[in-house]
PDB file of C-alpha atoms in Angstrom:
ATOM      1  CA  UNK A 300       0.000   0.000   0.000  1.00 50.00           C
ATOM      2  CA  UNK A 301       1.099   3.838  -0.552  1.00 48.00           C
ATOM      3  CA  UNK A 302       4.481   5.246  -1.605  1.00 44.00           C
ATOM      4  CA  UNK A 303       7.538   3.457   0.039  1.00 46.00           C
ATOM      5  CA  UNK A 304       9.205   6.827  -0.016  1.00 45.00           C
ATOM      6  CA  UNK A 305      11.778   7.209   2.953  1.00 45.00           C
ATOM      7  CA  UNK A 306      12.671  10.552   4.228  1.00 50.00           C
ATOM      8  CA  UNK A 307      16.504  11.257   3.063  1.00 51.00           C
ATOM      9  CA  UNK A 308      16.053   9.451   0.088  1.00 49.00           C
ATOM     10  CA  UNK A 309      15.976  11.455  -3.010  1.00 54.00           C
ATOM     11  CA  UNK A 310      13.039  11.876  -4.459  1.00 54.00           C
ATOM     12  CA  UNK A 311      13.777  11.382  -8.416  1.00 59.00           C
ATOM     13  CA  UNK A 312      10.289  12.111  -9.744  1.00 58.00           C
ATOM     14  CA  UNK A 313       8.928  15.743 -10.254  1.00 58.00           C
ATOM     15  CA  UNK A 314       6.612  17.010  -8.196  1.00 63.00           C
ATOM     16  CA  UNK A 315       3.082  16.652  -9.977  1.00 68.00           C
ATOM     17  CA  UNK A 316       2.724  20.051 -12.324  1.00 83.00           C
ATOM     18  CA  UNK A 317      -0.241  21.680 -11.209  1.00 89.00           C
ATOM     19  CA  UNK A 318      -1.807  21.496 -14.659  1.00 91.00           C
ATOM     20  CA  UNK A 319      -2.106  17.915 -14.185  1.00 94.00           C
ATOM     21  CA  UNK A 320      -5.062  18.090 -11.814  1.00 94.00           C
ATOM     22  CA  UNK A 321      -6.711  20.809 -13.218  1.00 95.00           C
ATOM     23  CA  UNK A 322      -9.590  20.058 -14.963  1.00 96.00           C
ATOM     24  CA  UNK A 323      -9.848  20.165 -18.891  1.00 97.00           C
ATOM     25  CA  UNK A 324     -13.189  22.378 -18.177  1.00 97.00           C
ATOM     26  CA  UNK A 325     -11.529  25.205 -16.601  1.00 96.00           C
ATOM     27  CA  UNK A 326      -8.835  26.465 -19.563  1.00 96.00           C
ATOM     28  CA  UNK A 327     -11.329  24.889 -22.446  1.00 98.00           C
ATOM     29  CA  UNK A 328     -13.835  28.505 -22.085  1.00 97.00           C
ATOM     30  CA  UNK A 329     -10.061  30.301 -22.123  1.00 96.00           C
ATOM     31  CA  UNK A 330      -9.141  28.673 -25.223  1.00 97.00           C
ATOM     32  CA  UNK A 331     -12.420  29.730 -26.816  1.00 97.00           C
ATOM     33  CA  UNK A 332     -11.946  33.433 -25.581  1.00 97.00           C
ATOM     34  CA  UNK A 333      -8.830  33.472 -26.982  1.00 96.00           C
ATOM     35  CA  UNK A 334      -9.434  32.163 -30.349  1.00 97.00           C
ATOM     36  CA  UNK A 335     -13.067  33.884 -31.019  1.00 97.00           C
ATOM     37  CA  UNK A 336     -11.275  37.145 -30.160  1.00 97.00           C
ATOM     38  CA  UNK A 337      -9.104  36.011 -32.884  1.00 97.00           C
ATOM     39  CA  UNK A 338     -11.666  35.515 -35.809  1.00 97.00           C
ATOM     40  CA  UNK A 339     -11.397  31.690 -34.946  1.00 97.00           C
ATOM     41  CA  UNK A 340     -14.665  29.410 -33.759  1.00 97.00           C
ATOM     42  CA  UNK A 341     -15.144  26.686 -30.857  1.00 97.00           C
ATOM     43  CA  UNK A 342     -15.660  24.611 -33.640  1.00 97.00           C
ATOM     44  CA  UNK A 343     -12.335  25.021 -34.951  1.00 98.00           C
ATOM     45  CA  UNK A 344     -11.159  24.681 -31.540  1.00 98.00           C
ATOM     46  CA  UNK A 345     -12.962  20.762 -31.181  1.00 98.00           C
ATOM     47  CA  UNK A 346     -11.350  20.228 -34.413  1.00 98.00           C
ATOM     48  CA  UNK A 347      -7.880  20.603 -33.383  1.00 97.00           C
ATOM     49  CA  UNK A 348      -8.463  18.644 -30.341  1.00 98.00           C
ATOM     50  CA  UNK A 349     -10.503  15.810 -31.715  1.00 98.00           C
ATOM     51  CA  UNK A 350      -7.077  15.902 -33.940  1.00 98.00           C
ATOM     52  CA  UNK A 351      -5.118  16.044 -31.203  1.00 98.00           C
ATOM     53  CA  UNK A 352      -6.743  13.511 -28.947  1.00 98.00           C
ATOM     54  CA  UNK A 353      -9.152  11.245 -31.449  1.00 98.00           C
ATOM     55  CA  UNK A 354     -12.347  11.987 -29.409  1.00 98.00           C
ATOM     56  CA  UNK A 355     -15.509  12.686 -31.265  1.00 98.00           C
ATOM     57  CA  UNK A 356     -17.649  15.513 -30.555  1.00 97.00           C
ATOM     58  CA  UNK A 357     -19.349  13.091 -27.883  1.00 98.00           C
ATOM     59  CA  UNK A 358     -16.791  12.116 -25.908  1.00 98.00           C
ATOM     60  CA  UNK A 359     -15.027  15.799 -25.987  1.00 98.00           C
ATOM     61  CA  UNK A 360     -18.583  16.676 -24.426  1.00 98.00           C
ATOM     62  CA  UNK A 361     -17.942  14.319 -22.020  1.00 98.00           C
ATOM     63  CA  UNK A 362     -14.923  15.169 -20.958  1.00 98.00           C
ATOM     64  CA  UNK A 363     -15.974  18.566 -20.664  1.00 98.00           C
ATOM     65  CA  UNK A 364     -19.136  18.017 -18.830  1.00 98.00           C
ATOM     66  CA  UNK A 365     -17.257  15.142 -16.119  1.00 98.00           C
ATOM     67  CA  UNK A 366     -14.770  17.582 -15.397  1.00 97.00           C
ATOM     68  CA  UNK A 367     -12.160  15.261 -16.390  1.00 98.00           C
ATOM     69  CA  UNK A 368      -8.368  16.458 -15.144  1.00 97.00           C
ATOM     70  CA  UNK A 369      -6.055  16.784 -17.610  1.00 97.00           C
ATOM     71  CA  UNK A 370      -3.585  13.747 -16.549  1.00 96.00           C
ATOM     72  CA  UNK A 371      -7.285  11.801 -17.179  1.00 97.00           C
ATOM     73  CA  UNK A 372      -7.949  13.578 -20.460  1.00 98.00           C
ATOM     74  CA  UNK A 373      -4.735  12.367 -21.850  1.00 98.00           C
ATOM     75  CA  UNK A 374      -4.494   9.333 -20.741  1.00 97.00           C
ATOM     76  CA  UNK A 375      -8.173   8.357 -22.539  1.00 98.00           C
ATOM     77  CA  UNK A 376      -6.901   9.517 -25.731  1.00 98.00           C
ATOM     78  CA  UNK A 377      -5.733   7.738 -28.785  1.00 98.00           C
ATOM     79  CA  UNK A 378      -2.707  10.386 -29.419  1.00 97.00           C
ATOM     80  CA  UNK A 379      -2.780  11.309 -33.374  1.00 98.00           C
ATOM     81  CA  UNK A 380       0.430  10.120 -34.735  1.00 97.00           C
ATOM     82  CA  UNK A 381       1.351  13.134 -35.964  1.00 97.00           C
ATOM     83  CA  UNK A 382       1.548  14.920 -33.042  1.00 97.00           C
ATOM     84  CA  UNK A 383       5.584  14.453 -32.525  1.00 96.00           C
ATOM     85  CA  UNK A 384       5.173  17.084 -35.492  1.00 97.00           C
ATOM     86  CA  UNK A 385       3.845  19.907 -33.277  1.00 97.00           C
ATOM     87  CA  UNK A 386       7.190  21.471 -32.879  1.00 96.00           C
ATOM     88  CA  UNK A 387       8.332  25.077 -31.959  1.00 95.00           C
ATOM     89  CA  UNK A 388       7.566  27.577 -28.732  1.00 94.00           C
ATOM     90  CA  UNK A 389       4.830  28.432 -27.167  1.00 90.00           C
ATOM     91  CA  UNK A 390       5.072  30.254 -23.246  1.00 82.00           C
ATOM     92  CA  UNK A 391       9.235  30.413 -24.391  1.00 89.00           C
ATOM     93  CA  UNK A 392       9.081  26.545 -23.793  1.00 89.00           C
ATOM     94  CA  UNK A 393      10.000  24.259 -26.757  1.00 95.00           C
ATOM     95  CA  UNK A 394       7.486  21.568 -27.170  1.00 96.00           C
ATOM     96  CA  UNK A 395       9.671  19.206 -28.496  1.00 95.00           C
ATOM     97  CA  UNK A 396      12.260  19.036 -26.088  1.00 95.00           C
ATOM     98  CA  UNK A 397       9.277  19.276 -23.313  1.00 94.00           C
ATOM     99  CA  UNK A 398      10.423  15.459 -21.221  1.00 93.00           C
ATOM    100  CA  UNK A 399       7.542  14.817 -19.707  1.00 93.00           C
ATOM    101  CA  UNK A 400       4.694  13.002 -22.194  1.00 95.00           C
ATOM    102  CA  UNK A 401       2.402  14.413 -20.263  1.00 95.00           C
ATOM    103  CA  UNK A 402       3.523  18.257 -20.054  1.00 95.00           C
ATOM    104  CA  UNK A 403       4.200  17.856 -23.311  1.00 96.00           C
ATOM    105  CA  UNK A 404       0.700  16.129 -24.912  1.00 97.00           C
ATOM    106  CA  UNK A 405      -0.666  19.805 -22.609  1.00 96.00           C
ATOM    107  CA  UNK A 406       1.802  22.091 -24.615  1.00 96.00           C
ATOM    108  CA  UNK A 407       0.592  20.749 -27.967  1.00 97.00           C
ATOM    109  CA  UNK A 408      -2.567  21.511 -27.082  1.00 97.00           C
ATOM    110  CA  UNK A 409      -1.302  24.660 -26.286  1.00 96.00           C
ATOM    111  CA  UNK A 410       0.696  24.979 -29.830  1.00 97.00           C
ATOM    112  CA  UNK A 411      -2.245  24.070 -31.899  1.00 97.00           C
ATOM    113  CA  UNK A 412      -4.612  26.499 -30.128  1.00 97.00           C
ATOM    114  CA  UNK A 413      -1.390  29.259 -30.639  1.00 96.00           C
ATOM    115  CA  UNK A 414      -1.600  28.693 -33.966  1.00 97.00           C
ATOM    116  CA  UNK A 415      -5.380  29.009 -34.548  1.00 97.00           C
ATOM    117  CA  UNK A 416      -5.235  32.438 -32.687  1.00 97.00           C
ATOM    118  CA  UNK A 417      -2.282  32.973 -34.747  1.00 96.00           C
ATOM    119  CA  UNK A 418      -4.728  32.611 -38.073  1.00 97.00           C
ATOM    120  CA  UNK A 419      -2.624  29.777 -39.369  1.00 96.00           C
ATOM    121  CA  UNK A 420      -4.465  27.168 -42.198  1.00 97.00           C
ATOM    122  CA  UNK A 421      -6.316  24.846 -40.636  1.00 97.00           C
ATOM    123  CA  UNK A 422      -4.590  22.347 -42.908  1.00 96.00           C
ATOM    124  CA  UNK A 423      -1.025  23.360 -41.534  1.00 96.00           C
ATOM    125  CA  UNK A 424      -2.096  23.118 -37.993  1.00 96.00           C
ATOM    126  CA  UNK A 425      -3.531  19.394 -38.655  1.00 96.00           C
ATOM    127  CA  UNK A 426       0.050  18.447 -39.859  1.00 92.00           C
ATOM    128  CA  UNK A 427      -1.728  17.547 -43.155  1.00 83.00           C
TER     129      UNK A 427
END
């Protein structure tokens, strides 16, 4: 049962990123604000991460509705395989070199929705 952590030994993992917990719900209506202030639509928002994640439109809801945490979000989705091409910045922090597959599935998620706000071809942001 529990963690078999002993005081003075190091602890090698990272402490659990805030992000992790948080749920999906709570940034999705920030992504939308973003993007609709920048000409782009929810819809094109659920495109990028039914892309992204290969929910439909039903599960997405779901996810949405149950509050699901990010760590949960993830680890229910069936990763497009072209995601190891989301490459490049975004918050000054290179997604590629990003170690953590979870930090880094959230910061291409973070890239794609960059790039819609950016007004970047839908066809370009899909890695098409």
């Amino acid at each position: 049962m529990g963690s078999h952590h002993v005081a003075d030994e190091p602890n090698t993992l990272p402490p659990v990123h805030r992000i992790f917990t948080t749920p999906v719900s709570s940034v999705y209506p920030l992504y939308v604000t973003k993007l609709e202030r920048k000409g782009r639509t929810k819809d094109e928002l659920d495109e990028v991460v039914r892309w992204l994640t290969g929910f439909d439109d039903a599960e997405l809801a779901r996810h949405l509705s149950a509050d699901t945490t990010f760590l949960d979000f993830f680890e229910a989705a069936q990763l497009n395989p072209n995601a190891p091409l989301i490459t490049g910045s975004v918050c000054g922090v290179r997604v590629e070199s990003v170690e953590d597959p979870l930090m880094q599935n959230i910061r291409r998620l973070d890239k794609l929705v960059d790039e819609l706000a950016k007004g970047r071809p839908m066809a370009k942001i899909l890695r098409a």
